[in-house]
Amino acid sequence: MEKIDLLLTNAIVLVMDEGFHQYEPGAVAITGNKIVAVGPQPQMEKEYTPEATLDCGGKVLMPGLVNAHTHIPMTLLRGLADDLRLDVWLLGYMMPVEREFVSPDFVRLGSRLACAEMLRSGVTCFADMYYFEEAIAEAVAQIGMRAVCSQTVLKFPTPDAADFEESLSLACNFIQRWKNHPLIVPSVAPHAPYTCTPEILHLAAALAQEFDVPLHTHISETAQEVENMRNEQGMPVVPYVKKQGLLEAKVLAAHCVHIDEGEIRTLLHAKTGVAHNPSSNMKLASGVAPVRRMLDLGINVGIGTDGPASNNDLDMFEEIRLAAFLAKGFSGDPTALPARTVLAMATRLGANALHLGDITGSLEAGKRADLILVDLSSLHNSPRFHHDPNGTYAQIIYASKASDVTDVMIEGKWVLRNRQLLTIDEAELVKESQQYAQRIDIFLIHREQSILSKLVAIGGATQEESYEMQAKVPLKDPAHILEALQQPDIEIIRQRHYRQYDTYFVFDDPQQCRLRYRADDFIIEKGEVTNVRSRLTLVGQASEYNFPQKVLLSRSRFIAPATQTLRFYREYFKPSRELEIEKDRLRYLIRFKGIEFYINVDTLSKPELGFFLEVKSRTWSRKDAEQKSSLAIDLINHLNASPEDNISEEYVDIVETM
Amino acid sequence: MEKIDLLLTNAIVLVMDEGFHQYEPGAVAITGNKIVAVGPQPQMEKEYTPEATLDCGGKVLMPGLVNAHTHIPMTLLRGLADDLRLDVWLLGYMMPVEREFVSPDFVRLGSRLACAEMLRSGVTCFADMYYFEEAIAEAVAQIGMRAVCSQTVLKFPTPDAADFEESLSLACNFIQRWKNHPLIVPSVAPHAPYTCTPEILHLAAALAQEFDVPLHTHISETAQEVENMRNEQGMPVVPYVKKQGLLEAKVLAAHCVHIDEGEIRTLLHAKTGVAHNPSSNMKLASGVAPVRRMLDLGINVGIGTDGPASNNDLDMFEEIRLAAFLAKGFSGDPTALPARTVLAMATRLGANALHLGDITGSLEAGKRADLILVDLSSLHNSPRFHHDPNGTYAQIIYASKASDVTDVMIEGKWVLRNRQLLTIDEAELVKESQQYAQRIDIFLIHREQSILSKLVAIGGATQEESYEMQAKVPLKDPAHILEALQQPDIEIIRQRHYRQYDTYFVFDDPQQCRLRYRADDFIIEKGEVTNVRSRLTLVGQASEYNFPQKVLLSRSRFIAPATQTLRFYREYFKPSRELEIEKDRLRYLIRFKGIEFYINVDTLSKPELGFFLEVKSRTWSRKDAEQKSSLAIDLINHLNASPEDNISEEYVDIVETM
């Protein structure tokens, strides 16, 4: 009779080993932080003399769930913005708020909130990727959870580092300090191939290899990412990261939604672990990963919740149910990913994917005592059938809920007992998180009130103001203007031909400016388009002042290159109306009586407004504007147009009043 | 100041009316079973003098959820069989168990279990379809829930009726008795177009119209159903049911997964309500309904859990989350079905789909007081943002859970208070349901032990036994046998040419028989195949007795037409191995010395075993068999084959020992 610390008895034991052993009634022997043995209760009682015995009351005793990919501090951004496209969600909401609020204090609180929620859904181990990972690791270790904590590296500045060198240095120090912690496995996370330079990928892989720690990254989450990679590098994402040496490390790759057979085999060969994130991939409409194929070939595919801002919770019971459903619903085969396989993904295979399979993920002798009790006697789990040995797995996947988890032990220590968290004060967390939410609300409410601050929030505008003097005359026929421009006292400095497509966003609030999205086609000759650029212009109130003869002084403008699509801006700014204007523009920069003017000869095709001459000039003061406007009238006369036809409206004003 | 019975205060009120009004803090005024008014709390407190006031503690106060389609007594079959294809699940498990166990007692208990679970997930109203609907209605009314209770009609015998006339008569009586009940709306449920005759559809529609009650049915759940309908009727399902007059009634159509634009418009025009069942459609891999398109056109689409045997629970919070996810994940558009729309589906639109929109589904004055409180202050709901008015809807859809429902009121009466069920004893239900599960387990364990009883369970065999005398001789060349058959003392009664494809299911247990699935191609001439039939034969132990010269007496057989596919039988019987044999067979029925024999001249092509002559005869006694076997030896001699080459094995035995 061997002495042990603790014998857990009277349980439906799901070992979740490769043989899928089950014991009912079963028992688990624990000494210190480790599992000594697992087996049928009568046999275990004969073989072991425990210091203490715990009757599990007929509950399921199984390995704790492994949340294979998440960003835990984002609990504090849960429900911040939903039902948006990935770019609007990320660039419009997540990143601006993160820039403003993410700090060691933020990640500490968010991590504690996340740990509490995960423990309540039976999670004992997870893989995190965020900023200030040192503070996260401290919070997690103090609560007593097991985690791979991955310090994020990006090619952009992050909340915790001015550049990627600083991020990598943070990661290096973090890894050295935490390398031998019993619960925390430190790791480096080059965020994704498209947000990292090849150099970052190389250096991160080298760092992970040097200290033999996992490397955590995002791979092929969206079809767009793969398309961009193919266009830019002539290959999909997995071969690209392999080329950068990334797969030399012990990689945990999140998502892998859009990968092909060859890429799957590359990941298999590299022993890369994969984290499947069904809720996030559905909510952001990224697609469904080829999970069944990856499993068939032998890849360790775990299941993750992803960050709670795109989920919106950390409930692994919802995640496993959805993983089972999606595999069936998308393949048309209801036998795909049966319950037993899904539960293996959420335990043993998940631990393997995190490269922690030797210490956790199943109830096997020698592994750490990371386990949970699940009560299957509740109403929504009733009744329970015994005729099929797979029935218990099915019950957990399809019927049971996070709220059925009653007890959680990690590293041999109870952290949840009878649904009570032992290392966390929940009420305090809820209260503190609400204080953060209020501050973020104020920030966003203020921002949302002004189109300009929304534009600034996405890094979309240089805050420069200028004024513009403008005179506009309708023309019967532009030909004589083009002739008149050849006069010797007009010096043509530059000449361009554009096709311009303008979309104006108009807002209900009359205080708001108009936002113009302009796509310029630059035409060389014979209509050939060589250069397309898109610009975003925030146009101030329609007219500041009208000079005699309706010369317009408009307040200009915040101008920025439009790096996102028109659709992005539409969904981000939510205009109440849109107006479209298309025109052909011959644009001249000329000098007339010592002053530079822009002359536009425009043909408006949408709507069909005909021909116009525009004379424009930048100006910096009222006085300067007055002088220039008077000169502009001279110029119009000089070009044989009629300055008395001058209209003090912009095209968009004409269109709006049509 | 108007007097009212009850004022609910200090709530985040989601009215779920067409204008999506919200009040925070809001209040709801109730008198008797009805809502008197809803509005901002300060205003409500000025306008009404309540008998009693209840402080809702800052919880969400919203209409109860409407579970738009389910089969509630199937709680007792929850987890009975999972990860199976629809036909195996339905024909192999559900229907045999239902035939054996479904009774008024069964549906009463199952309904009570279901009501308890639904109340705990915030459901106040649902649409049920099952057998013994009278007993279900009694149980539901006694608990105090609102429901459309639909008595099922099928063209087959059901647990509660010998034929459809009896079902319709049950439905008619049921409707008459319950027509004016405050909670129960009786209804008739022709199960589905493919399980009903046109006459049933006509009669059910007439019945529903006569009493002005809803008609509940399944429409286009699977692609196969639509394909069959197109093949058989030359049209998809919706036009077919319209032709039968079904859409004249107030129809609630469950699933509508595989319907086209024209069908959607037909349903719209007919004011048909639709129940979308995301979990069930995923789990059984049926597909995803075109929900967004139906909503865009104006159809009332509700959300249902479907029966708990295919879900495996009745959790509407899981259902609404999945509905939102699937719309996004399948369309690739993350803005599809935003949270607010999904919550409308689960409340107002669901009530409309059940044709109960005038009395429930939103918190509008005059409607019944059917409402719930949801606690959004729990850990997994924290924090809560206020900057976006859609945030509360998103929180409910994406983050909150059934366990956040604390209180439920139906028809002005509390049925759940502070998470305590007031009209149901849960512990008793769990215990009783477990007793049913034990009986069903015993039934299934017994059945699964014997291939024969599994075959009988799916109605697949006529239990007839017979014996067969068989002699088999290998041939070098079959041509001389064909010649020899022309001798005058052999009378050829009938002659056939087949191509036979046999699949043998072999089981580990030596006690088990072999199961043969045979597809026969009947060849007329020039190889033209005119008739294909499939048969299933349960072949007894290999040989009962060998007569001299190895004439075989085999125990035959349970023979049945194979109405399901080979794949079905494979997944249902789960053989440990399969053996395949293909052959060309010239089959003669002859008379020789006054006795009828079957003569088979076989060419085995898979595996390539060459040519064989078989002489067979049915027999009924050992003595008869002895006489016939001696005559068979004579016949083989007469055909110039060598009876001493006779082998006492069946082809499958030869193959198995290869």
CSV table of N, CA and C in Angstrom, one decimal, chain A residues 540-617:
chain,number,residue,atom,x,y,z
A,540,GLY,N,-14.5,71.6,-43.8
A,540,GLY,CA,-15.1,72.4,-42.8
A,540,GLY,C,-16.4,73.0,-43.3
A,541,GLN,N,-17.0,73.8,-42.4
A,541,GLN,CA,-18.4,74.3,-42.8
A,541,GLN,C,-18.3,75.0,-44.2
A,542,ALA,N,-19.4,74.9,-44.8
A,542,ALA,CA,-19.5,75.1,-46.3
A,542,ALA,C,-18.7,76.4,-46.7
A,543,SER,N,-19.0,77.6,-46.2
A,543,SER,CA,-18.3,78.7,-46.6
A,543,SER,C,-18.1,79.6,-45.4
A,544,GLU,N,-16.9,80.2,-45.3
A,544,GLU,CA,-16.6,81.0,-44.2
A,544,GLU,C,-17.0,82.5,-44.5
A,545,TYR,N,-16.8,82.8,-45.7
A,545,TYR,CA,-17.0,84.2,-46.1
A,545,TYR,C,-17.2,84.3,-47.6
A,546,ASN,N,-18.1,85.1,-48.1
A,546,ASN,CA,-18.2,85.2,-49.5
A,546,ASN,C,-17.7,86.6,-49.9
A,547,PHE,N,-16.7,86.6,-50.8
A,547,PHE,CA,-16.1,87.9,-51.2
A,547,PHE,C,-17.0,88.4,-52.4
A,548,PRO,N,-16.8,89.6,-52.8
A,548,PRO,CA,-17.6,90.1,-53.9
A,548,PRO,C,-17.5,89.2,-55.1
A,549,GLN,N,-18.6,89.2,-55.9
A,549,GLN,CA,-18.7,88.3,-57.0
A,549,GLN,C,-18.6,86.8,-56.6
A,550,LYS,N,-19.0,86.5,-55.4
A,550,LYS,CA,-19.2,85.2,-54.9
A,550,LYS,C,-17.9,84.3,-54.9
A,551,VAL,N,-16.8,85.0,-54.8
A,551,VAL,CA,-15.6,84.2,-54.6
A,551,VAL,C,-15.7,83.6,-53.2
A,552,LEU,N,-15.4,82.4,-53.2
A,552,LEU,CA,-15.6,81.6,-51.9
A,552,LEU,C,-14.3,81.5,-51.1
A,553,LEU,N,-14.4,81.7,-49.8
A,553,LEU,CA,-13.3,81.4,-49.0
A,553,LEU,C,-13.8,80.2,-48.1
A,554,SER,N,-13.2,79.1,-48.4
A,554,SER,CA,-13.7,77.9,-47.6
A,554,SER,C,-12.6,77.6,-46.6
A,555,ARG,N,-13.0,77.1,-45.4
A,555,ARG,CA,-12.0,76.7,-44.5
A,555,ARG,C,-11.6,75.3,-44.9
A,556,SER,N,-10.4,75.2,-45.1
A,556,SER,CA,-9.9,73.8,-45.5
A,556,SER,C,-9.3,73.3,-44.2
A,557,ARG,N,-9.0,72.2,-44.1
A,557,ARG,CA,-9.2,70.9,-44.4
A,557,ARG,C,-8.3,70.0,-43.7
A,558,PHE,N,-8.7,68.9,-43.2
A,558,PHE,CA,-7.8,67.9,-42.7
A,558,PHE,C,-7.7,66.9,-43.8
A,559,ILE,N,-6.5,66.7,-44.3
A,559,ILE,CA,-6.3,65.8,-45.4
A,559,ILE,C,-5.4,64.7,-45.0
A,560,ALA,N,-5.8,63.5,-45.5
A,560,ALA,CA,-5.0,62.3,-45.1
A,560,ALA,C,-5.1,61.3,-46.2
A,561,PRO,N,-4.0,60.5,-46.4
A,561,PRO,CA,-4.2,59.4,-47.4
A,561,PRO,C,-5.2,58.4,-46.8
A,562,ALA,N,-6.1,57.9,-47.7
A,562,ALA,CA,-7.1,57.0,-47.3
A,562,ALA,C,-6.5,55.6,-47.3
A,563,THR,N,-6.0,55.1,-46.2
A,563,THR,CA,-5.3,53.8,-46.2
A,563,THR,C,-6.3,52.7,-46.1
A,564,GLN,N,-7.5,53.0,-45.7
A,564,GLN,CA,-8.6,51.9,-45.6
A,564,GLN,C,-9.5,52.1,-46.8
A,565,THR,N,-10.4,51.1,-46.9
A,565,THR,CA,-11.4,51.2,-48.0
A,565,THR,C,-12.5,52.1,-47.7
A,566,LEU,N,-13.2,52.5,-48.8
A,566,LEU,CA,-14.4,53.4,-48.6
A,566,LEU,C,-15.4,52.7,-47.7
A,567,ARG,N,-15.5,51.4,-47.8
A,567,ARG,CA,-16.4,50.6,-47.0
A,567,ARG,C,-16.1,50.7,-45.5
A,568,PHE,N,-14.8,50.7,-45.2
A,568,PHE,CA,-14.3,50.8,-43.9
A,568,PHE,C,-14.8,52.2,-43.3
A,569,TYR,N,-14.5,53.2,-44.0
A,569,TYR,CA,-14.9,54.6,-43.5
A,569,TYR,C,-16.4,54.7,-43.4
A,570,ARG,N,-17.1,54.1,-44.3
A,570,ARG,CA,-18.6,54.1,-44.2
A,570,ARG,C,-19.1,53.5,-42.9
A,571,GLU,N,-18.5,52.3,-42.6
A,571,GLU,CA,-19.0,51.6,-41.4
A,571,GLU,C,-18.4,52.2,-40.1
A,572,TYR,N,-17.3,52.9,-40.2
A,572,TYR,CA,-16.7,53.5,-39.1
A,572,TYR,C,-17.4,54.8,-38.7
A,573,PHE,N,-17.6,55.7,-39.8
A,573,PHE,CA,-18.2,57.0,-39.5
A,573,PHE,C,-19.7,57.0,-39.5
A,574,LYS,N,-20.3,56.0,-40.1
A,574,LYS,CA,-21.8,55.9,-40.1
A,574,LYS,C,-22.5,57.2,-40.5
A,575,PRO,N,-22.2,57.7,-41.7
A,575,PRO,CA,-22.9,58.9,-42.2
A,575,PRO,C,-24.4,58.7,-42.3
A,576,SER,N,-25.1,59.8,-42.2
A,576,SER,CA,-26.6,59.6,-42.4
A,576,SER,C,-26.9,59.6,-43.9
A,577,ARG,N,-26.1,60.2,-44.7
A,577,ARG,CA,-26.3,60.2,-46.1
A,577,ARG,C,-25.0,60.2,-46.8
A,578,GLU,N,-25.0,59.8,-48.1
A,578,GLU,CA,-23.8,59.9,-48.9
A,578,GLU,C,-24.2,60.6,-50.3
A,579,LEU,N,-23.2,61.3,-50.8
A,579,LEU,CA,-23.4,62.0,-52.1
A,579,LEU,C,-22.2,61.6,-53.0
A,580,GLU,N,-22.5,61.3,-54.2
A,580,GLU,CA,-21.4,60.9,-55.1
A,580,GLU,C,-21.2,61.8,-56.3
A,581,ILE,N,-20.0,62.1,-56.5
A,581,ILE,CA,-19.7,63.0,-57.6
A,581,ILE,C,-18.5,62.4,-58.4
A,582,GLU,N,-18.7,62.3,-59.7
A,582,GLU,CA,-17.6,61.9,-60.6
A,582,GLU,C,-17.3,63.0,-61.6
A,583,LYS,N,-16.0,63.2,-61.8
A,583,LYS,CA,-15.7,64.2,-62.8
A,583,LYS,C,-14.4,63.9,-63.5
A,584,ASP,N,-14.2,64.5,-64.7
A,584,ASP,CA,-12.9,64.5,-65.4
A,584,ASP,C,-12.3,65.9,-65.1
A,585,ARG,N,-11.1,65.9,-64.7
A,585,ARG,CA,-10.4,67.2,-64.3
A,585,ARG,C,-9.1,67.4,-65.0
A,586,LEU,N,-9.0,68.5,-65.8
A,586,LEU,CA,-7.7,68.9,-66.3
A,586,LEU,C,-7.3,70.0,-65.3
A,587,ARG,N,-6.1,69.7,-64.7
A,587,ARG,CA,-5.7,70.6,-63.6
A,587,ARG,C,-4.3,71.3,-64.0
A,588,TYR,N,-4.3,72.6,-63.9
A,588,TYR,CA,-3.1,73.4,-64.2
A,588,TYR,C,-2.7,74.1,-63.0
A,589,LEU,N,-1.4,74.1,-62.8
A,589,LEU,CA,-0.8,75.0,-61.8
A,589,LEU,C,-0.1,76.1,-62.7
A,590,ILE,N,-0.6,77.4,-62.5
A,590,ILE,CA,-0.1,78.4,-63.4
A,590,ILE,C,0.4,79.6,-62.5
A,591,ARG,N,1.1,80.5,-63.2
A,591,ARG,CA,1.4,81.8,-62.5
A,591,ARG,C,0.8,82.9,-63.3
A,592,PHE,N,0.1,83.8,-62.6
A,592,PHE,CA,-0.6,84.9,-63.3
A,592,PHE,C,-0.3,86.1,-62.5
A,593,LYS,N,0.3,87.1,-63.0
A,593,LYS,CA,0.7,88.3,-62.3
A,593,LYS,C,1.4,88.0,-61.0
A,594,GLY,N,2.3,87.0,-61.1
A,594,GLY,CA,3.2,86.8,-60.0
A,594,GLY,C,2.6,85.9,-58.9
A,595,ILE,N,1.3,85.5,-59.1
A,595,ILE,CA,0.7,84.7,-58.1
A,595,ILE,C,0.4,83.3,-58.7
A,596,GLU,N,0.6,82.2,-57.8
A,596,GLU,CA,0.2,80.9,-58.3
A,596,GLU,C,-1.3,80.6,-58.1
A,597,PHE,N,-1.9,80.1,-59.2
A,597,PHE,CA,-3.3,79.6,-59.1
A,597,PHE,C,-3.4,78.2,-59.6
A,598,TYR,N,-4.3,77.5,-59.0
A,598,TYR,CA,-4.7,76.2,-59.6
A,598,TYR,C,-5.9,76.5,-60.5
A,599,ILE,N,-5.9,76.0,-61.7
A,599,ILE,CA,-7.0,76.1,-62.6
A,599,ILE,C,-7.5,74.7,-62.9
A,600,ASN,N,-8.8,74.5,-62.7
A,600,ASN,CA,-9.4,73.2,-63.0
A,600,ASN,C,-10.4,73.4,-64.1
A,601,VAL,N,-10.3,72.5,-65.1
A,601,VAL,CA,-11.3,72.5,-66.1
A,601,VAL,C,-12.0,71.2,-66.0
A,602,ASP,N,-13.3,71.2,-65.4
A,602,ASP,CA,-13.9,70.0,-65.0
A,602,ASP,C,-15.1,69.6,-65.9
A,603,THR,N,-15.2,68.4,-66.1
A,603,THR,CA,-16.4,67.8,-66.8
A,603,THR,C,-17.1,66.9,-65.8
A,604,LEU,N,-18.3,67.3,-65.3
A,604,LEU,CA,-19.0,66.5,-64.3
A,604,LEU,C,-19.9,65.5,-65.0
A,605,SER,N,-19.6,64.2,-64.7
A,605,SER,CA,-20.4,63.2,-65.4
A,605,SER,C,-21.4,62.6,-64.5
A,606,LYS,N,-21.2,62.7,-63.2
A,606,LYS,CA,-22.2,62.1,-62.2
A,606,LYS,C,-22.3,63.0,-61.1
A,607,PRO,N,-23.4,63.8,-60.9
A,607,PRO,CA,-24.4,63.9,-61.9
A,607,PRO,C,-24.0,64.7,-63.1
A,608,GLU,N,-24.7,64.7,-64.2
A,608,GLU,CA,-24.3,65.4,-65.4
A,608,GLU,C,-24.5,66.9,-65.3
A,609,LEU,N,-23.6,67.6,-64.7
A,609,LEU,CA,-23.8,69.0,-64.5
A,609,LEU,C,-23.1,69.9,-65.6
A,610,GLY,N,-22.3,69.2,-66.5
A,610,GLY,CA,-21.7,70.0,-67.6
A,610,GLY,C,-20.3,70.4,-67.2
A,611,PHE,N,-19.8,71.5,-67.8
A,611,PHE,CA,-18.4,72.0,-67.7
A,611,PHE,C,-18.3,73.1,-66.7
A,612,PHE,N,-17.1,73.2,-66.0
A,612,PHE,CA,-16.9,74.2,-65.1
A,612,PHE,C,-15.4,74.6,-65.1
A,613,LEU,N,-15.2,75.9,-64.9
A,613,LEU,CA,-13.8,76.4,-64.7
A,613,LEU,C,-13.7,76.8,-63.2
A,614,GLU,N,-12.7,76.2,-62.6
A,614,GLU,CA,-12.4,76.6,-61.2
A,614,GLU,C,-11.1,77.3,-61.1
A,615,VAL,N,-11.0,78.4,-60.3
A,615,VAL,CA,-9.8,79.1,-60.1
A,615,VAL,C,-9.6,79.0,-58.6
A,616,LYS,N,-8.5,78.5,-58.1
A,616,LYS,CA,-8.3,78.3,-56.7
A,616,LYS,C,-6.9,78.8,-56.3
A,617,SER,N,-6.8,79.1,-55.0
A,617,SER,CA,-5.5,79.5,-54.5
A,617,SER,C,-5.5,79.3,-52.9
